[in-house]
Amino acid sequence: MDYSTLKTVHQTAVALSISGFFARGLGGLLGAGWVSSRAAKTWPHIIDTVLLLSALSLAWQLRLQLDQAPWLTAKLIGLLVYIGLGVLALKPGRPLGLRAAAFLGALLTVAWMVSVAISKHPLGFFGV
């Protein structure tokens, strides 16, 4: 797959992943029943697999290495934070306040990750 197509696949997967997380998180905080449906639990894994595979393919095509691309290392660290906060935000048994704070934190983290990707600077919007 050529670079341009791969980048479009990756950006589309990013948009779908963030939109899906936003919808599931908000739905979970509001007590929507659809959040526990099989589709709502399966599609994020499919989308995130495409996202990860396209990211790895882009990094391989560009011959990126973590020690030569500090912005990529920053995004990977941000991804771990985003996953942790996302798990807290989507876990139904947790207190509502904790889930809401984790949801907001996850959204802020992913916004920062997007700014890192766009700017290619490890501080993202904090480096401006």
mmCIF file of C-alpha atoms in Angstrom:
data_model
loop_
_atom_site.group_PDB
_atom_site.id
_atom_site.type_symbol
_atom_site.label_atom_id
_atom_site.label_comp_id
_atom_site.label_asym_id
_atom_site.label_seq_id
_atom_site.Cartn_x
_atom_site.Cartn_y
_atom_site.Cartn_z
ATOM 1 C CA MET A 1 0.000 0.000 0.000
ATOM 2 C CA ASP A 2 1.415 3.396 -0.882
ATOM 3 C CA TYR A 3 2.174 5.976 1.814
ATOM 4 C CA SER A 4 -0.706 8.318 0.972
ATOM 5 C CA THR A 5 -3.329 5.572 1.130
ATOM 6 C CA LEU A 6 -1.851 4.153 4.312
ATOM 7 C CA LYS A 7 -1.850 7.577 5.961
ATOM 8 C CA THR A 8 -5.510 8.054 4.984
ATOM 9 C CA VAL A 9 -6.397 4.640 6.457
ATOM 10 C CA HIS A 10 -4.553 5.580 9.654
ATOM 11 C CA GLN A 11 -6.199 9.000 9.956
ATOM 12 C CA THR A 12 -9.632 7.473 9.319
ATOM 13 C CA ALA A 13 -9.014 4.859 11.997
ATOM 14 C CA VAL A 14 -7.914 7.619 14.403
ATOM 15 C CA ALA A 15 -11.145 9.552 13.751
ATOM 16 C CA LEU A 16 -13.307 6.436 14.157
ATOM 17 C CA SER A 17 -11.477 5.367 17.310
ATOM 18 C CA ILE A 18 -11.765 8.759 19.001
ATOM 19 C CA SER A 19 -15.404 9.185 17.932
ATOM 20 C CA GLY A 20 -16.247 5.709 19.172
ATOM 21 C CA PHE A 21 -14.527 6.298 22.504
ATOM 22 C CA PHE A 22 -16.325 9.612 22.905
ATOM 23 C CA ALA A 23 -19.708 8.010 22.157
ATOM 24 C CA ARG A 24 -19.105 5.010 24.437
ATOM 25 C CA GLY A 25 -17.748 7.162 27.253
ATOM 26 C CA LEU A 26 -20.598 9.643 27.104
ATOM 27 C CA GLY A 27 -23.138 6.845 26.740
ATOM 28 C CA GLY A 28 -21.650 5.041 29.726
ATOM 29 C CA LEU A 29 -21.738 8.167 31.888
ATOM 30 C CA LEU A 30 -25.382 8.734 30.918
ATOM 31 C CA GLY A 31 -26.342 5.098 31.545
ATOM 32 C CA ALA A 32 -27.195 4.193 27.937
ATOM 33 C CA GLY A 33 -27.900 0.491 27.478
ATOM 34 C CA TRP A 34 -26.329 0.219 24.025
ATOM 35 C CA VAL A 35 -22.875 0.708 25.554
ATOM 36 C CA SER A 36 -22.910 -2.883 26.828
ATOM 37 C CA SER A 37 -23.994 -4.345 23.475
ATOM 38 C CA ARG A 38 -21.783 -6.808 21.631
ATOM 39 C CA ALA A 39 -21.244 -4.361 18.742
ATOM 40 C CA ALA A 40 -20.180 -1.547 21.075
ATOM 41 C CA LYS A 41 -17.615 -3.861 22.620
ATOM 42 C CA THR A 42 -16.373 -5.501 19.395
ATOM 43 C CA TRP A 43 -16.024 -2.624 16.891
ATOM 44 C CA PRO A 44 -13.470 -0.662 18.956
ATOM 45 C CA HIS A 45 -11.119 -3.662 18.895
ATOM 46 C CA ILE A 46 -11.418 -3.982 15.117
ATOM 47 C CA ILE A 47 -10.890 -0.251 14.547
ATOM 48 C CA ASP A 48 -7.980 -0.080 16.997
ATOM 49 C CA THR A 49 -6.326 -3.086 15.332
ATOM 50 C CA VAL A 50 -6.487 -1.284 11.968
ATOM 51 C CA LEU A 51 -5.160 1.838 13.710
ATOM 52 C CA LEU A 52 -2.212 0.001 15.251
ATOM 53 C CA LEU A 53 -1.334 -1.934 12.093
ATOM 54 C CA SER A 54 -1.465 1.203 9.965
ATOM 55 C CA ALA A 55 0.704 3.066 12.505
ATOM 56 C CA LEU A 56 3.289 0.304 12.480
ATOM 57 C CA SER A 57 3.222 0.203 8.671
ATOM 58 C CA LEU A 58 3.721 3.967 8.438
ATOM 59 C CA ALA A 59 6.620 3.836 10.883
ATOM 60 C CA TRP A 60 8.168 0.986 8.900
ATOM 61 C CA GLN A 61 7.720 2.774 5.540
ATOM 62 C CA LEU A 62 9.304 5.919 6.953
ATOM 63 C CA ARG A 63 12.043 3.892 8.669
ATOM 64 C CA LEU A 64 11.238 5.626 11.956
ATOM 65 C CA GLN A 65 13.066 4.534 15.081
ATOM 66 C CA LEU A 66 12.111 5.621 18.576
ATOM 67 C CA ASP A 67 15.564 7.028 19.341
ATOM 68 C CA GLN A 68 15.418 9.164 16.179
ATOM 69 C CA ALA A 69 11.788 10.317 16.508
ATOM 70 C CA PRO A 70 11.124 11.593 20.049
ATOM 71 C CA TRP A 71 7.622 12.670 19.010
ATOM 72 C CA LEU A 72 6.809 9.019 18.277
ATOM 73 C CA THR A 73 8.066 7.972 21.708
ATOM 74 C CA ALA A 74 5.886 10.688 23.245
ATOM 75 C CA LYS A 75 2.856 9.373 21.337
ATOM 76 C CA LEU A 76 3.501 5.837 22.582
ATOM 77 C CA ILE A 77 3.698 7.052 26.186
ATOM 78 C CA GLY A 78 0.515 9.051 25.601
ATOM 79 C CA LEU A 79 -1.137 5.939 24.194
ATOM 80 C CA LEU A 80 -0.427 4.027 27.418
ATOM 81 C CA VAL A 81 -1.910 6.881 29.486
ATOM 82 C CA TYR A 82 -4.935 7.068 27.146
ATOM 83 C CA ILE A 83 -5.543 3.320 27.425
ATOM 84 C CA GLY A 84 -5.320 3.422 31.220
ATOM 85 C CA LEU A 85 -7.679 6.362 31.523
ATOM 86 C CA GLY A 86 -10.000 4.833 28.925
ATOM 87 C CA VAL A 87 -10.262 1.588 30.886
ATOM 88 C CA LEU A 88 -11.192 3.560 34.013
ATOM 89 C CA ALA A 89 -13.695 5.700 32.101
ATOM 90 C CA LEU A 90 -15.493 2.757 30.510
ATOM 91 C CA LYS A 91 -15.566 0.435 33.531
ATOM 92 C CA PRO A 92 -19.213 0.346 34.695
ATOM 93 C CA GLY A 93 -18.536 -0.576 38.348
ATOM 94 C CA ARG A 94 -16.408 2.483 39.117
ATOM 95 C CA PRO A 95 -17.808 5.619 40.802
ATOM 96 C CA LEU A 96 -19.350 8.100 38.359
ATOM 97 C CA GLY A 97 -16.997 10.945 39.378
ATOM 98 C CA LEU A 98 -13.922 8.809 38.773
ATOM 99 C CA ARG A 99 -15.244 7.647 35.406
ATOM 100 C CA ALA A 100 -16.074 11.239 34.379
ATOM 101 C CA ALA A 101 -12.601 12.487 35.389
ATOM 102 C CA ALA A 102 -10.912 9.590 33.572
ATOM 103 C CA PHE A 103 -13.075 10.249 30.489
ATOM 104 C CA LEU A 104 -12.052 13.909 30.417
ATOM 105 C CA GLY A 105 -8.415 12.997 31.034
ATOM 106 C CA ALA A 106 -8.482 10.455 28.203
ATOM 107 C CA LEU A 107 -9.967 13.002 25.796
ATOM 108 C CA LEU A 108 -7.332 15.577 26.745
ATOM 109 C CA THR A 109 -4.600 12.958 26.343
ATOM 110 C CA VAL A 110 -5.781 11.945 22.877
ATOM 111 C CA ALA A 111 -6.060 15.610 21.846
ATOM 112 C CA TRP A 112 -2.448 16.071 22.939
ATOM 113 C CA MET A 113 -1.441 12.938 21.001
ATOM 114 C CA VAL A 114 -3.049 14.342 17.844
ATOM 115 C CA SER A 115 -1.170 17.616 18.369
ATOM 116 C CA VAL A 116 2.079 15.667 18.694
ATOM 117 C CA ALA A 117 1.321 13.807 15.457
ATOM 118 C CA ILE A 118 0.557 17.025 13.586
ATOM 119 C CA SER A 119 3.482 19.060 14.942
ATOM 120 C CA LYS A 120 6.005 16.183 15.082
ATOM 121 C CA HIS A 121 7.115 17.735 18.382
ATOM 122 C CA PRO A 122 7.113 15.648 21.583
ATOM 123 C CA LEU A 123 5.381 18.399 23.570
ATOM 124 C CA GLY A 124 2.577 18.839 21.046
ATOM 125 C CA PHE A 125 0.372 21.803 21.935
ATOM 126 C CA PHE A 126 2.380 22.256 25.140
ATOM 127 C CA GLY A 127 5.427 23.152 23.045
ATOM 128 C CA VAL A 128 3.798 26.139 21.389
#
